[in-house]
Amino acid sequence: MTNLKISKPIVCFSISLMTLVKVMDEYINANLLWGCLLVLFVGLAVYCWNKLHQKVIMLSLGLFCISCLIGLFWPVNTTYDGVNKGALILWSEFFAITSVLVSKMKECNEDDKKLLKLIIGLLGGSLFLLCAIIYIGIWMKSK
């Protein structure tokens, strides 16, 4: 039996928000979307700091803010620049998610720790493979 509690509304909200941003990217200026997300994460950081005073939450929201700043200010002139921008955004979001998961490992029993390590490993491994495949594809195309 596990005692791991995952907030389903927050997970559903995050997935819905990312899907909405991807769909709205074609209709609304991307800089406006990144700016709105940045304001949202800064607002969440201020609210969470006033209510919770947890440094891990601030680290996670700070990493999400960094990913929004990369999306907002990184110029894309070539395909390689776009891939680098996307990879940095994905890695900063990965570190934001894993920072919270690793901090919650202290509260879990052994079965939950194994589950969280599997989730982090699969997420990080699949992200690494995705970036490697895209970089290899660009490298092969340039030859």
Backbone as a ProteinNet text record, in pm:
[ID]
protein_1_A
[PRIMARY]
MTNLKISKPIVCFSISLMTLVKVMDEYINANLLWGCLLVLFVGLAVYCWNKLHQKVIMLSLGLFCISCLIGLFWPVNTTYDGVNKGALILWSEFFAITSVLVSKMKECNEDDKKLLKLIIGLLGGSLFLLCAIIYIGIWMKSK
[TERTIARY]
83	0	88	46.9	123.9	47.9	124.1	61.8	91	128.3	160.7	32.8	27.4	-90.1	-51.4	-109.3	-85.5	-213.4	-198.7	-315.1	-363.6	-474.2	-527.9	-573.1	-635.7	-672.4	-552.2	-441.1	-322.4	-263.2	-258.4	-206.6	-295	-425.3	-517.9	-507.1	-492.3	-476.9	-348.7	-239	-112.2	-120	-177.8	-190.7	-283.1	-393	-485.4	-420.5	-342.4	-274.9	-174.1	-94.6	4.3	-63.6	-173.9	-247.9	-308.7	-363.7	-423.2	-317.9	-200.1	-92.7	-50.8	-41.7	-1.5	-107.2	-234	-341.7	-350.6	-337.2	-350.8	-229.7	-118.9	2.6	-21	-113.7	-139.1	-228.4	-304.2	-398.7	-352.2	-272.5	-225.2	-73.2	-17.1	126.8	194.6	301	369.9	429.7	478	534.7	429.1	307.2	198.2	169	169.3	146.2	256.1	383.6	494.3	489.5	452.5	440.9	330.9	215.8	105.6	144	212.2	258.2	359.3	447.5	545.5	476.6	377.9	302.5	229.2	172.7	103.6	197.5	315.2	408.4	467.2	491.2	539.7	430.3	306.3	195.3	179.2	191.3	184.6	299.3	418	533.3	511.3	460.3	434.7	326	219.6	110.8	159.9	233.3	282	382.5	464.8	560.4	488.5	384.5	309	234.4	186.7	107.3	191.6	291.6	359.5	501.1	574.1	713.9	800.9	780.8	861.3	955.8	1084.7	1185.5	1177.6	1132.6	1124.2	1018.6	906.5	802.3	854.1	928.8	986.1	1087.7	1167.7	1262.7	1189.9	1085.8	1009.3	943.6	877.6	813.8	917.8	1034.4	1142.7	1192.6	1202.3	1243.5	1137.4	1010.5	904.8	914.6	946.7	964.3	1082.4	1189.4	1304.7	1265.3	1184.2	1141.4	1055.3	973.6	894.1	982.6	1085.5	1178.4	1254.6	1293.3	1360.6	1266.3	1141.8	1044.8	1015.1	1022.5	988.5	1103.1	1226.1	1335.9	1437.2	1429.9	1527.1	1487.7	1570.8	1536.4	1561.2	1473.9	1487.2	1511.2	1633.6	1669.6	1684.6	1726.4	1745.6	1671.8	1666.1	1604.2	1681.6	1812.5	1896.6	1868.8	1846.9	1810.2	1677	1581.5	1451.3	1461.1	1546.3	1564.6	1632.4	1733.6	1799.4	1703.1	1620.9	1521.6	1422.4	1370.7	1276.2	1337.8	1463.5	1530	1552.1	1594.1	1614.4	1483.3	1376.7	1245.9	1204	1218	1179.3	1263.8	1395.7	1481.2	1454	1426.8	1396.9	1263.7	1165.7	1039.6	1058.3	1145.4	1175.3	1237.2	1334.5	1396.6	1297.7	1204	1102.4	1013.1	973.7	887.6	964	1087.1	1162.1	1206.1	1225.2	1263.5	1154.3	1029.3	918.9	908	921.9	911	1020.8	1143.7	1253.9	1234	1182.4	1159.5	1049.8	953.9	845.8	886.2	1004	1048.2	1070.9	1102.3	1124.4	998	882.2	755.3	697.5	761.7	705.1	765.4	691.6	746.5	830.1	886.3	979.7	914.1	788.7	719.9	699.3	664.7	645.1	776.4	886	1016.4	1054.9	1028	1057.9	973.6	846.7	757.6	803.8	840.1	886.3	1017.7	1108.5	1234.4	1208.7	1112.8	1077.5	1018.2	929.6	869	975.6	1064.3	1169.4	1263.8	1301.3	1391.4	1331.2	1204.5	1139.5	1119.3	1080.9	1060.9	1193.4	1295.8	1427.1	1487.3	1474.2	1527.8	1457.9	1326.5	1253.6	1283.5	1300.9	1337.7	1477.5	1570.9	1705.9	1704.2	1628.8	1620.5	1554.4	1451.7	1385.8	1482.8	1557.8	1655.1	1765.1	1812	1917.5	1870	1748.8	1696.3	1681.8	1634.1	1618	1753.7	1851.2	1984	2049.7	2033.9	2089.2	2020.9	1889.3	1816.9	1865.1	1890	1940.7	2082.6	2163	2300.5	2302.6	2215.2	2209.7	2158	2064.5	2009.5	2111.7	2200.1	2299.1	2415.2	2431.7	2541.4	2504.9
-117.5	0	124.5	223.3	347	458.7	555.8	672.2	798.8	783	895.6	965.5	1094.7	1171.9	1268.3	1249.7	1337.7	1416.9	1546.2	1632.7	1623.3	1553.7	1535.8	1666.2	1759.6	1886.3	1965.3	1964.6	2037.8	1971.1	1838.7	1767.7	1795	1786.7	1814.2	1959	2052.3	2193.2	2216	2153.3	2169.8	2115.8	1997.8	1938.5	2023.6	2069.8	2154.7	2286.2	2345.6	2471.5	2455.2	2348	2326	2299.2	2225.1	2199.4	2327.7	2407.7	2534.5	2627.7	2632.8	2717.7	2669.9	2540.4	2487.9	2516	2505.4	2532	2681.2	2764.3	2908.7	2970.9	2896.6	2947.9	2989.4	2924.2	2956.8	3080.3	3115.5	3226.5	3352.6	3336.3	3449.1	3453.7	3572	3589.9	3508.2	3437.5	3351.7	3432.6	3552.9	3635.6	3674.2	3697.2	3727.8	3607.9	3488.3	3367.8	3347.1	3361.2	3343.9	3450	3573.5	3679.8	3652.5	3604.4	3570.6	3456.3	3354.9	3244.8	3292.9	3384.5	3438.2	3512.5	3595.1	3667.8	3568.6	3463.2	3361.6	3293.8	3252.1	3182.6	3275.7	3401.5	3496.7	3520.7	3534.1	3549.4	3428.1	3308.6	3186.7	3180.3	3222.9	3220.6	3314.3	3433.4	3528.4	3474.8	3420.2	3364.9	3247	3155.5	3038.2	3076.9	3177.6	3218.6	3280.2	3357.4	3418.2	3313.5	3207.4	3106.1	2991.6	2944	2819.8	2838.2	2937.5	2960.2	2836.7	2769.6	2653.1	2689.1	2665.8	2701.4	2613.7	2490.4	2398.8	2446.2	2493.3	2546.6	2669.2	2754	2872.3	2832.3	2730	2681.1	2629.6	2552.1	2496.7	2606.5	2700.8	2810	2900.4	2915.1	2991.4	2925.8	2794.3	2723	2733.5	2731.1	2754.3	2896.8	2993.5	3131.8	3142.1	3069.2	3068.2	3011.5	2906.7	2850.8	2951.1	3028.1	3132.4	3244.6	3281.3	3384.7	3339.2	3212.3	3158.9	3166.4	3125.8	3131.6	3273.1	3367.4	3506.2	3580.5	3559.4	3642.5	3573.2	3443.3	3374.4	3392.4	3458.3	3474.3	3345.5	3317.6	3196.9	3240.4	3216.6	3251.3	3128.3	3018.2	2894	2780.7	2667.4	2549.1	2505.5	2514.8	2476	2564.5	2694.6	2783.6	2743.2	2705.7	2662.2	2535.7	2443.1	2318.2	2346	2432.2	2467.2	2534.8	2624.4	2693.3	2593	2505.2	2403.8	2309.7	2269.2	2178.5	2245.6	2370.3	2440.1	2458.7	2487.4	2501	2367.4	2259	2127.1	2086.2	2110.2	2070.5	2153.1	2283.9	2363.6	2321.3	2284.4	2233.3	2097	2013.4	1883.4	1902.6	1993	2017.1	2078.5	2159.1	2216.1	2107.1	2013	1904.1	1810.1	1774	1678.8	1738.6	1871.1	1929.3	1908.2	1919.2	1896.3	1747.2	1661.2	1517.3	1467.2	1514.3	1469.1	1517.8	1637.8	1687	1607.4	1554.7	1476.9	1332.9	1290.1	1152.5	1125.1	1228.1	1208.1	1162.7	1203.3	1172.1	1038.6	971.4	850.5	725.7	617.5	488.9	433	314.9	259.1	233.9	188.6	163.7	293.3	399.1	527.9	583.5	563.4	610.4	541	411.6	338.9	391.9	420.4	473.9	611.7	699.7	833	827.9	738.6	724.1	673.4	583.2	533.3	644.9	724.3	835.4	935.9	973.9	1070.8	1013.4	887.2	824.7	813.4	772.1	759.7	895.5	994.3	1128.6	1188.2	1178.3	1231	1154.2	1022.3	941.3	967.6	978.4	1005.9	1146.1	1241.5	1376.7	1378.6	1305.2	1296.2	1232.4	1123.4	1058.2	1148	1219.6	1311.6	1418.3	1479.1	1580.9	1521.2	1401.4	1337.7	1305	1255.2	1221.1	1347.2	1454.1	1578.3	1634.4	1634.3	1683.6	1596.4	1465.8	1375.8	1400.5	1422.3	1451.5	1579.4	1682.4	1808.7	1789.5	1713.9	1688.2	1611.1	1509.8	1430.2	1514.9	1603.3	1688.2	1790.4	1834.5	1935.2	1876.1	1744.9	1680.6	1657.2
0	0	0	-74.5	-78.7	-8.7	40.5	102.8	23.1	-103.3	-189.4	-232.3	-208.4	-245.5	-356.7	-474.3	-587.2	-609.4	-616.9	-634.3	-778.3	-797.9	-932.6	-995.9	-922.2	-987.4	-1038.4	-963.1	-1008.3	-1131.5	-1135.7	-1252.3	-1374	-1356.5	-1468.4	-1513.2	-1418.4	-1453.2	-1533.1	-1492	-1562.8	-1704.6	-1721.1	-1854.2	-1940.8	-1883.6	-1958.9	-1998.1	-1908.2	-1936.8	-2049.3	-2045.4	-2150.9	-2284.9	-2285.1	-2408.7	-2462.4	-2373.9	-2415.2	-2474.8	-2413.5	-2466.8	-2604.7	-2624.2	-2754.8	-2860.6	-2825.3	-2920.8	-2950.1	-2848.1	-2864.9	-2933.3	-2943	-3005.2	-3150.3	-3218.4	-3358.4	-3373	-3270.9	-3279.9	-3208.1	-3106.8	-3026.2	-3037.9	-3029.6	-3035.5	-2925	-2961.3	-2865.7	-2750.8	-2778.6	-2671.7	-2568.7	-2614.4	-2521.9	-2431.9	-2489.3	-2408.8	-2305.8	-2348.9	-2255.1	-2145.8	-2182.2	-2083.2	-1981.4	-2028.9	-1937.1	-1844.4	-1898.4	-1812.8	-1710.2	-1750.6	-1657.3	-1543.4	-1576.7	-1473.7	-1382.5	-1440.9	-1361.8	-1263.1	-1310	-1220.5	-1115	-1148.8	-1048.6	-943.9	-988.9	-895.1	-804.7	-862.4	-780.8	-681.1	-723	-632.9	-514.5	-540.4	-431.9	-338.9	-395.7	-314.3	-229.7	-293.1	-219.3	-112	-137.9	-36.5	83.5	57.3	167.7	248.6	184.4	254	309.5	233.3	269	322.7	276.4	313.8	288.6	175.4	140.9	27.7	50.7	-48.1	-172.1	-157.6	-271.5	-370.4	-318.9	-406.1	-480.1	-410.2	-474.2	-581.4	-554.6	-654.6	-777.4	-756.1	-867.1	-949.8	-884.4	-957.3	-1023.5	-961.1	-1022.8	-1150.4	-1150.8	-1271.7	-1380.8	-1343	-1441.7	-1497.6	-1411.2	-1458.6	-1554.7	-1526.3	-1617.2	-1752.6	-1753.8	-1882.3	-1958.9	-1886.9	-1954.2	-2006.9	-1930.4	-1976.9	-2101.1	-2104.6	-2223	-2342.4	-2323.4	-2431.4	-2477	-2385	-2416.6	-2485.4	-2440.8	-2488.4	-2579.8	-2599.8	-2683.9	-2831	-2910.9	-3053.2	-3130.8	-3225.7	-3307.4	-3451	-3498	-3635.3	-3723.3	-3664.5	-3740.1	-3669.7	-3736.7	-3676.3	-3553.2	-3559.1	-3445.5	-3323.9	-3344.8	-3233.7	-3172.7	-3256.8	-3207	-3124.4	-3169.2	-3094.5	-2961	-2960.9	-2834.7	-2739.1	-2790.7	-2707.7	-2649.3	-2731.9	-2684.7	-2583.6	-2607.6	-2514.3	-2379	-2378.2	-2250.6	-2175.1	-2247.7	-2182.5	-2120.8	-2197.1	-2145	-2025	-2030.6	-1919.1	-1794.4	-1809.8	-1690.5	-1629.2	-1713.4	-1659.1	-1593.9	-1651.3	-1590.6	-1452.5	-1440.2	-1310.5	-1211.2	-1260.5	-1171.6	-1113.9	-1197.5	-1150.7	-1058.3	-1096.1	-1014.7	-882	-874.7	-745.7	-641.8	-683.1	-590.7	-557.5	-659.7	-634.6	-542.4	-561.3	-476.5	-333.8	-316.9	-180.7	-109.9	-184.8	-124.9	-94.2	-140.6	-115.9	31.9	110.5	253.2	324.5	271.6	336	291.3	195	135.7	198.3	182.3	222.7	107.4	123.5	24.2	-111.2	-111.8	-239.2	-316.8	-245.1	-310	-363.7	-288.6	-335.5	-465.9	-474.1	-597.3	-712.8	-686.1	-789.3	-835.9	-741.8	-778.7	-855.5	-815.6	-890	-1031.5	-1047.1	-1179.8	-1265.7	-1208.4	-1282.8	-1325.5	-1233.2	-1266	-1370.7	-1355.9	-1451.5	-1590.3	-1598	-1728.7	-1794.2	-1715.1	-1770	-1818.7	-1737.1	-1776	-1891.9	-1891.3	-2000.1	-2131.8	-2127.9	-2252.1	-2303.3	-2213.4	-2254.2	-2316.1	-2256.6	-2311.7	-2450.3	-2466.4	-2597.6	-2701.7	-2662.5	-2754.9	-2804.6	-2713.3	-2752.5	-2839.7	-2804.8	-2883	-3023.9	-3038.8	-3171.2	-3257.1	-3199	-3275.5	-3316.7	-3224.7	-3259.8	-3366.8	-3358.4	-3460.7	-3593.8	-3591.7	-3715.2	-3781	-3701.7	-3757.1	-3809.6	-3736.6	-3778.5	-3910.8	-3923.7	-4046.2	-4164	-4138.5	-4242.3	-4292.7	-4203.8	-4242.1	-4323	-4319.5	-4395.4	-4535.7
[MASK]
+++++++++++++++++++++++++++++++++++++++++++++++++++++++++++++++++++++++++++++++++++++++++++++++++++++++++++++++++++++++++++++++++++++++++++++++

